[in-house]
PDB file of C-alpha atoms in Angstrom:
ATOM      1  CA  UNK A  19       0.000   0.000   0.000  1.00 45.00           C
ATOM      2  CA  UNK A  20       1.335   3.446  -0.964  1.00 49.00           C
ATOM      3  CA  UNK A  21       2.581   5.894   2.176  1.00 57.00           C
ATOM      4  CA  UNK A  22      -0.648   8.647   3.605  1.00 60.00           C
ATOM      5  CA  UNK A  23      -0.277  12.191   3.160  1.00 63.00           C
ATOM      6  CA  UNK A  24      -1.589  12.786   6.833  1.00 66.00           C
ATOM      7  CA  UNK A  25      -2.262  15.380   8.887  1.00 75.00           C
ATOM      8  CA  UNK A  26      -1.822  13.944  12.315  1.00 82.00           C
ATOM      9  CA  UNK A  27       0.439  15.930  14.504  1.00 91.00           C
ATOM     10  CA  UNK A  28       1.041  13.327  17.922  1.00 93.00           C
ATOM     11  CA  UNK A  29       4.063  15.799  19.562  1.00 94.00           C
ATOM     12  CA  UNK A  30       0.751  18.425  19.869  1.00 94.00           C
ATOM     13  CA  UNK A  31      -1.379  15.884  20.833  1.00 94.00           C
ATOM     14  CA  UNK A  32       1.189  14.876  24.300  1.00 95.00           C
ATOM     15  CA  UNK A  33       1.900  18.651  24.622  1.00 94.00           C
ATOM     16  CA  UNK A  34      -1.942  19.068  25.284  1.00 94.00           C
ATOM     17  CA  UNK A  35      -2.374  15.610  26.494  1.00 94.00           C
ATOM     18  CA  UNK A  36      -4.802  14.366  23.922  1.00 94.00           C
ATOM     19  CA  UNK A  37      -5.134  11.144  22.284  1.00 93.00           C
ATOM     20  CA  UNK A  38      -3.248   9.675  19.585  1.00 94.00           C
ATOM     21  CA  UNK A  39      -4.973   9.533  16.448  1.00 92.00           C
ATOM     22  CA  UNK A  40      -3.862   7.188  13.123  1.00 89.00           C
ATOM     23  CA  UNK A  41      -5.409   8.287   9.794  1.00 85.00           C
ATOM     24  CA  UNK A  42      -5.019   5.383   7.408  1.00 86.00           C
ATOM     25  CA  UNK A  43      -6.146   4.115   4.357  1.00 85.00           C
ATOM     26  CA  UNK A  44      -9.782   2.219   4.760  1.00 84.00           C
ATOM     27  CA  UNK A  45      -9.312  -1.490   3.955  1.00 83.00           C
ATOM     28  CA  UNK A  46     -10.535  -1.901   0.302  1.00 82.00           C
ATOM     29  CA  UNK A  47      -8.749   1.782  -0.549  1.00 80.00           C
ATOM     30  CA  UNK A  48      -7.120   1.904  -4.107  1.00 79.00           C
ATOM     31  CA  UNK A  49      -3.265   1.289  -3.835  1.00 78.00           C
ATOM     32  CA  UNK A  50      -2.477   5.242  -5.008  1.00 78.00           C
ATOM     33  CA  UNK A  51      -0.860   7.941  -2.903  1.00 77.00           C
ATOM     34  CA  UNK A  52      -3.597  10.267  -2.151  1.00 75.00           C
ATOM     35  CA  UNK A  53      -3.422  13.055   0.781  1.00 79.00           C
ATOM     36  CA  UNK A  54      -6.261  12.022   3.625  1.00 78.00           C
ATOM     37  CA  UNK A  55      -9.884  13.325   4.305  1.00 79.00           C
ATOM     38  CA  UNK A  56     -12.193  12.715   6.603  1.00 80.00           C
ATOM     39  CA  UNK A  57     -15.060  13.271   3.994  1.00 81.00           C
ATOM     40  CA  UNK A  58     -13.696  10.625   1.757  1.00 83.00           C
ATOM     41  CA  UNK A  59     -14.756   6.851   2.722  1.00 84.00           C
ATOM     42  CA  UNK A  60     -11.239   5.655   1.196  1.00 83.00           C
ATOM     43  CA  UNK A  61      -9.889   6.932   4.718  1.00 85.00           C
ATOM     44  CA  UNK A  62     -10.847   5.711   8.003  1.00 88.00           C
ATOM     45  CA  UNK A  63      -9.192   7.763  11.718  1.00 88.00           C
ATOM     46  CA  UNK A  64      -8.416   5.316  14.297  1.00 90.00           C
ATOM     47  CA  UNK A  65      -7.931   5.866  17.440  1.00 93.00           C
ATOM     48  CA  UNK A  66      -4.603   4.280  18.973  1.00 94.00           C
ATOM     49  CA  UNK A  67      -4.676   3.441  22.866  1.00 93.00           C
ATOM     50  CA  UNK A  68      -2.173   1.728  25.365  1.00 89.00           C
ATOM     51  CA  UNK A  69      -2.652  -1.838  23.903  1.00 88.00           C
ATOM     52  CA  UNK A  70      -1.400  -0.564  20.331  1.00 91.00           C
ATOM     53  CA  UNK A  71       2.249  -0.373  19.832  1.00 91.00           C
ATOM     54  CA  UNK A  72       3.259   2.024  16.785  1.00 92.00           C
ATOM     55  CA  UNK A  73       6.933   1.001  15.014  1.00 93.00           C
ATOM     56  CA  UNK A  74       9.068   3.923  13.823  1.00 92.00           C
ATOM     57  CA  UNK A  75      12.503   4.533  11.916  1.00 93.00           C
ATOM     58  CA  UNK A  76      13.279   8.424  10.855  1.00 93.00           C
ATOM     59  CA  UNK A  77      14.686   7.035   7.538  1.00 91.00           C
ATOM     60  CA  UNK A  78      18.635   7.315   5.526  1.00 89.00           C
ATOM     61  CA  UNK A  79      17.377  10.173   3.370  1.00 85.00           C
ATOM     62  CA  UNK A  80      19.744  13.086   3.925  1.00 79.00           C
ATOM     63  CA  UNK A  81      17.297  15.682   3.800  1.00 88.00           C
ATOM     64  CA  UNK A  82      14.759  14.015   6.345  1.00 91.00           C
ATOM     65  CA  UNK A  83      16.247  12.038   9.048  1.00 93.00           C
ATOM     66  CA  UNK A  84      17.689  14.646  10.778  1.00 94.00           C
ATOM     67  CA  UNK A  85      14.474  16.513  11.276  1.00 93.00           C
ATOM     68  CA  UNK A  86      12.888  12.955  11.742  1.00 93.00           C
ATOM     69  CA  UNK A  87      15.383  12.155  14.849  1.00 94.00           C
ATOM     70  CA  UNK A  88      14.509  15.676  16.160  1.00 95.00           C
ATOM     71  CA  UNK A  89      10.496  15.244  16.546  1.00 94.00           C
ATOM     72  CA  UNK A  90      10.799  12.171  17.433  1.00 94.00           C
ATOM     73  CA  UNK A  91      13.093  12.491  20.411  1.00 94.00           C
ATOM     74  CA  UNK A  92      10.724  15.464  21.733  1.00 95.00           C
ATOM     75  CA  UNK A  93       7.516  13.233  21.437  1.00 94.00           C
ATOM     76  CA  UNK A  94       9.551  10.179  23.644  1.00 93.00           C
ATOM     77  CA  UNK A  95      10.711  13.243  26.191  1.00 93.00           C
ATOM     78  CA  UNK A  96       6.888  14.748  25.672  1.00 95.00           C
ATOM     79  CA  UNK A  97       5.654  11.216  26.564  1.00 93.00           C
ATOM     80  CA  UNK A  98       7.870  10.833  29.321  1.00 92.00           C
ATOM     81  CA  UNK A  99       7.175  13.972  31.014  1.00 94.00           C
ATOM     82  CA  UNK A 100       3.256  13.723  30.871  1.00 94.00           C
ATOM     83  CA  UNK A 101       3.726  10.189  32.405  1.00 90.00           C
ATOM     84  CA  UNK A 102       5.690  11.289  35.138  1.00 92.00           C
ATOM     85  CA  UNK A 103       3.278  13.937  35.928  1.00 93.00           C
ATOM     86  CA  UNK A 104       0.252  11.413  36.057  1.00 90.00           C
ATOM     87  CA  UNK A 105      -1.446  12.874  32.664  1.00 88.00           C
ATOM     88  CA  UNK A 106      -0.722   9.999  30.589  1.00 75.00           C
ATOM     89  CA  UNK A 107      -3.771   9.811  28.451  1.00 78.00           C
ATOM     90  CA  UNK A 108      -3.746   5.718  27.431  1.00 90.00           C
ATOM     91  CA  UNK A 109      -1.118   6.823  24.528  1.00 93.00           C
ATOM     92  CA  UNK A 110       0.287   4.018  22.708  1.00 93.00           C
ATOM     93  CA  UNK A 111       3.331   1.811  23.377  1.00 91.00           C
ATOM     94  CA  UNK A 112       6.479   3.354  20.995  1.00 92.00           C
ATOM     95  CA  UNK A 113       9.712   1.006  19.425  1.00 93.00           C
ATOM     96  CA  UNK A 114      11.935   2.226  17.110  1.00 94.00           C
ATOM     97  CA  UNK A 115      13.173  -0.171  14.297  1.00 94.00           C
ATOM     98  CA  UNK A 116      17.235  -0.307  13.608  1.00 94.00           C
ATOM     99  CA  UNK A 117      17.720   1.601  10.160  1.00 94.00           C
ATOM    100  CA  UNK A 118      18.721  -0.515   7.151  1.00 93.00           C
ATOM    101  CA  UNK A 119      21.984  -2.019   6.715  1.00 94.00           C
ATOM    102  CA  UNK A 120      23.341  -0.305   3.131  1.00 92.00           C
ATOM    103  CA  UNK A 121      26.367  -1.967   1.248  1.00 91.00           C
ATOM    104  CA  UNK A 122      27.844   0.766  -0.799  1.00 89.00           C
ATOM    105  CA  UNK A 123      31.131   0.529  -2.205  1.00 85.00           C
ATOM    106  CA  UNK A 124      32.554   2.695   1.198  1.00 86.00           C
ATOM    107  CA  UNK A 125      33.935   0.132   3.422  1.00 88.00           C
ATOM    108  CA  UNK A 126      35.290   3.105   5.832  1.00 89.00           C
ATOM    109  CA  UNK A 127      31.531   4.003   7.061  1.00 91.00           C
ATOM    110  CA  UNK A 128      30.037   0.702   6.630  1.00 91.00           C
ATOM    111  CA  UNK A 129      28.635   0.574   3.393  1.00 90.00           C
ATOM    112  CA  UNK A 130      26.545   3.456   3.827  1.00 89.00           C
ATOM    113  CA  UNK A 131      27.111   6.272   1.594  1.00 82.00           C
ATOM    114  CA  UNK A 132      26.249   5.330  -2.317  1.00 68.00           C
ATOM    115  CA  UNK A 133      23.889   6.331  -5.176  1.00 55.00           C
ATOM    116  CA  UNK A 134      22.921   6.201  -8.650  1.00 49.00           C
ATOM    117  CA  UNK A 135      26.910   7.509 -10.026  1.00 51.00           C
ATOM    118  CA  UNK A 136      28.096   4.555  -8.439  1.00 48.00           C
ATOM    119  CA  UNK A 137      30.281   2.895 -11.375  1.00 54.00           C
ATOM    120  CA  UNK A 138      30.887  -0.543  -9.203  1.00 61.00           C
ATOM    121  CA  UNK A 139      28.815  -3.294 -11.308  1.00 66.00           C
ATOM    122  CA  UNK A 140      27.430  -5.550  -7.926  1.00 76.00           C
ATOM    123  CA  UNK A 141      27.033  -4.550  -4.190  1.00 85.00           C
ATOM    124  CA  UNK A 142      29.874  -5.411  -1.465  1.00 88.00           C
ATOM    125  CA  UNK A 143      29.421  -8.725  -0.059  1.00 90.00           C
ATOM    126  CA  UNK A 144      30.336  -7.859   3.478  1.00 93.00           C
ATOM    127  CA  UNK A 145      30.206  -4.592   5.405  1.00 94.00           C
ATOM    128  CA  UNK A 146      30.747  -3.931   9.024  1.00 94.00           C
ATOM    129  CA  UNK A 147      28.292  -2.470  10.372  1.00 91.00           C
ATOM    130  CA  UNK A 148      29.851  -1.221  13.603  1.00 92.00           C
ATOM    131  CA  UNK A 149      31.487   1.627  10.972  1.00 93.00           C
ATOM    132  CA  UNK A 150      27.536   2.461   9.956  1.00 93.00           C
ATOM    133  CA  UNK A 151      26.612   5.846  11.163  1.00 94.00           C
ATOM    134  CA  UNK A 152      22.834   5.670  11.056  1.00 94.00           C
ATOM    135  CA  UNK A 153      22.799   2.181  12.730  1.00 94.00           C
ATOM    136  CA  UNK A 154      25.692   3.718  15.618  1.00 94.00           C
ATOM    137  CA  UNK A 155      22.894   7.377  15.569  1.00 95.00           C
ATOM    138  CA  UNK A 156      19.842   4.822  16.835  1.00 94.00           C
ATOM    139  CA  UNK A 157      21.296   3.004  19.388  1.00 94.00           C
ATOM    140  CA  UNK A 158      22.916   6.414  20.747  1.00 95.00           C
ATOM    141  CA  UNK A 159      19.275   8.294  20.414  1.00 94.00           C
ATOM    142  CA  UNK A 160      17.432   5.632  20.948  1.00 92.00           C
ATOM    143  CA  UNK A 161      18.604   2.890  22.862  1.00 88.00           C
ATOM    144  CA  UNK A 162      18.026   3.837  25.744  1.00 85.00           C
ATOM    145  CA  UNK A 163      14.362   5.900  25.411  1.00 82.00           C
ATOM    146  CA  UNK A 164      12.341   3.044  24.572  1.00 84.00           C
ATOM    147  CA  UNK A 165      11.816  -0.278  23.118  1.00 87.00           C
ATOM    148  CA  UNK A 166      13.985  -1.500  20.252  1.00 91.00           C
ATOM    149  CA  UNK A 167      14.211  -3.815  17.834  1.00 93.00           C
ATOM    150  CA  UNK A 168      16.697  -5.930  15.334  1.00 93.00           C
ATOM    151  CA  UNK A 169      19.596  -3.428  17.229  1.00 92.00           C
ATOM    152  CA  UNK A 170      21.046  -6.786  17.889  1.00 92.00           C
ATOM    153  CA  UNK A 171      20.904  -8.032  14.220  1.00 92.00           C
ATOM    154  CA  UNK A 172      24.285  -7.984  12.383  1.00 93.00           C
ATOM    155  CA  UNK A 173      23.409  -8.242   8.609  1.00 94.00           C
ATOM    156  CA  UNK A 174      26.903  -7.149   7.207  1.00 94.00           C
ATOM    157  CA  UNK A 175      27.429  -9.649   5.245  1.00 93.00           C
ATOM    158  CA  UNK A 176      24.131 -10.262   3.376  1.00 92.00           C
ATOM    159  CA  UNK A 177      25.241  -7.357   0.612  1.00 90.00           C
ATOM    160  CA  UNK A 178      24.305 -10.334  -2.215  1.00 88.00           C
ATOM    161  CA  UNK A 179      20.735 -10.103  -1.358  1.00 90.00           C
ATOM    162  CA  UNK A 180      20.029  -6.710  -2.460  1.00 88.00           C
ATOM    163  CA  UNK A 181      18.450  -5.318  -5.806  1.00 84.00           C
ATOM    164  CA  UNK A 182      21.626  -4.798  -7.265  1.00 71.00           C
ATOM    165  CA  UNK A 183      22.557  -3.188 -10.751  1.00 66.00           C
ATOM    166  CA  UNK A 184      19.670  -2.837 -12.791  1.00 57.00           C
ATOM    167  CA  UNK A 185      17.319  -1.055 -14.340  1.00 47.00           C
ATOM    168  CA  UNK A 186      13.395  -1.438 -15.529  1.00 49.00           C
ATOM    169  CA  UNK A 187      14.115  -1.602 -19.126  1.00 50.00           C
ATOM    170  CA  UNK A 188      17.969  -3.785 -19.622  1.00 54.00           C
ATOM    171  CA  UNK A 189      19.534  -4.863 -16.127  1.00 55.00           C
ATOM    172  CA  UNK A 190      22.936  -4.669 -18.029  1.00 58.00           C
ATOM    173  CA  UNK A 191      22.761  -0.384 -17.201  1.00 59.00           C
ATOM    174  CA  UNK A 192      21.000   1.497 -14.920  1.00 59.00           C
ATOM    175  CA  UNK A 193      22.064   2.010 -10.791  1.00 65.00           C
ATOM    176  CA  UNK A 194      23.647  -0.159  -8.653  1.00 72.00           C
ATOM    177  CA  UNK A 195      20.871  -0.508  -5.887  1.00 83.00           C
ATOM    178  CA  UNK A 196      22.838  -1.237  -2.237  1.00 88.00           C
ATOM    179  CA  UNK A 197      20.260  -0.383  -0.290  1.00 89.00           C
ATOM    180  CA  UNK A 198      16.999  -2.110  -1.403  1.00 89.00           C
ATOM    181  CA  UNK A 199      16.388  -5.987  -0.825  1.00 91.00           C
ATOM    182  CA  UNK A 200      14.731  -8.572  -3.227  1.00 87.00           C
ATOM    183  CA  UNK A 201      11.880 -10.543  -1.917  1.00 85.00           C
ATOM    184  CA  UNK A 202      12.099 -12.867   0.489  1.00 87.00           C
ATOM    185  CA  UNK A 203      14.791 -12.363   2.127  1.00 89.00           C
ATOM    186  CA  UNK A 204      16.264  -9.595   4.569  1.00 91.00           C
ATOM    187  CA  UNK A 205      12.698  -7.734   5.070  1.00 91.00           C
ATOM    188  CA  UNK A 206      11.335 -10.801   6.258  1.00 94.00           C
ATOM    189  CA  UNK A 207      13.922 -10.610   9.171  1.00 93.00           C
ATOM    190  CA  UNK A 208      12.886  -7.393  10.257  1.00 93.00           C
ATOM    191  CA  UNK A 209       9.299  -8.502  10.270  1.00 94.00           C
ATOM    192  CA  UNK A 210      10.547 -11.153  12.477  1.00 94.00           C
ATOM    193  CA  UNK A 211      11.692  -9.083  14.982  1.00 94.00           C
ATOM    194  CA  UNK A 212       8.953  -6.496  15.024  1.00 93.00           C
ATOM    195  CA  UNK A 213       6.779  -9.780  15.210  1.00 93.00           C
ATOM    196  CA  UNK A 214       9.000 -10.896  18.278  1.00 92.00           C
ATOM    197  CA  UNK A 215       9.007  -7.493  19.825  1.00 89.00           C
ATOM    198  CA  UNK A 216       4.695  -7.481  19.714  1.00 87.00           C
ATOM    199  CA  UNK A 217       4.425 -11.008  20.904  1.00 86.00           C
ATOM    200  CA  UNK A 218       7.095 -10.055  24.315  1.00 81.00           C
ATOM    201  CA  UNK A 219       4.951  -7.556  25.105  1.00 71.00           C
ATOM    202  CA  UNK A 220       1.763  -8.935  24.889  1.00 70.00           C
ATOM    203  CA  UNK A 221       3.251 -11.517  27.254  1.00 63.00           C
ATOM    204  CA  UNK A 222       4.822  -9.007  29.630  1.00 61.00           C
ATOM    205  CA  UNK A 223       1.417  -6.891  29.741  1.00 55.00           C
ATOM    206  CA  UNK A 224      -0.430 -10.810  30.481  1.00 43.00           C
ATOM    207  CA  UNK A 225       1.787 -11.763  33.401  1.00 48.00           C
ATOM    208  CA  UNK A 226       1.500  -8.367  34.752  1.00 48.00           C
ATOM    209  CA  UNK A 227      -1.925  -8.085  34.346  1.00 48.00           C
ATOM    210  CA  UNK A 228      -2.227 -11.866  36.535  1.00 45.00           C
ATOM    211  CA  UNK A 229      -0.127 -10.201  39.292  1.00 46.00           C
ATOM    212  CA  UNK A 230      -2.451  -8.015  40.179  1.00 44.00           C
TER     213      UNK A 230
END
């Protein structure tokens, strides 16, 4: 399903200790980017409470992460501060997913600088990702703040599973893609572990529940 043009703004929502709204696509919506209303029945609003748990990354994209890392580190603190002050309003449960493992010709930061002038023909076959400085950003911002998952994951050497050189017309030209995966294969992994990550909880929030 294509990404929502939204409108939801959830670091306002702490700051005036409201709920946390999602607005989504309804579930037989056309698979097309469209920007959401509330008059339009291809949209549905849903409202998120404390058994939810919402999954977030802020992305590799130069020109977005940054701010990404920014709001996202004053909604945890937001969060945090309401909950110490007794106003926490049934919000959601928040993890943060480990950014992708890249394998770009650029040993130095762990494969993760590259793009579409990149003359090398096939992706490296082995990275360390200990040298990666988005994966080495989240577990400095985020480690610590809240739930995390696949941090502990060391895919360095699965460069031979991404897209590769290709494009849609001859695969013989076109970009050499280090940073997108073919299907199945490394995605599943990360479903694994957000899969992992839901199913903990749900068993921490049982046995708590049967101590009281």
């Amino acid at each position: 399903m294509q990404p929502i043009n939204g409108n939801e703004d959830w670091l306002k929502s702490c700051r005036d200790r409201k709920p946390f709204y999602l607005e989504t696509y309804a579930y037989d919506a056309p698979n097309v980017l469209e920007t959401y209303s509330e008059d339009d029945a291809k949209f549905e609003k849903v409202l998120l409470g404390k058994g939810d748990t919402v999954f977030f990354n802020a992305g590799q994209h130069g020109k977005t992460r940054d701010p990404n890392i920014e709001h996202l580190t004053e909604l945890f603190d937001c969060m945090d501060t309401a909950r110490a002050e007794g106003d926490d309003t049934d919000w959601p449960k928040l993890a943060y997913v480990i950014s992708n493992q890249l394998h770009f010709h650029n040993l130095e930061e762990g494969g993760a600088y590259g793009g579409s002038s990149d003359d090398s023909k096939f992706c490296l076959e082995e990275v360390d990702g200990g040298n990666n400085p988005f994966l080495n950003e989240d577990k400095d911002v985020f480690g610590e703040k809240l739930t995390t998952v696949g941090f502990d994951l060391d895919l360095g050497k699965m460069g031979n599973f991404h897209i590769g050189k290709g494009s849609k017309t001859d695969e013989t030209v076109g970009f050499t893609d280090c940073a997108h995966w073919t299907m199945p294969g490394v995605p599943d992994i990360l479903a694994r572990e957000v899969a992992t990550s839901m199913l903990i909880t749900t068993i921490k929030g049982f046995d708590s529940g049967n101590r009281k």
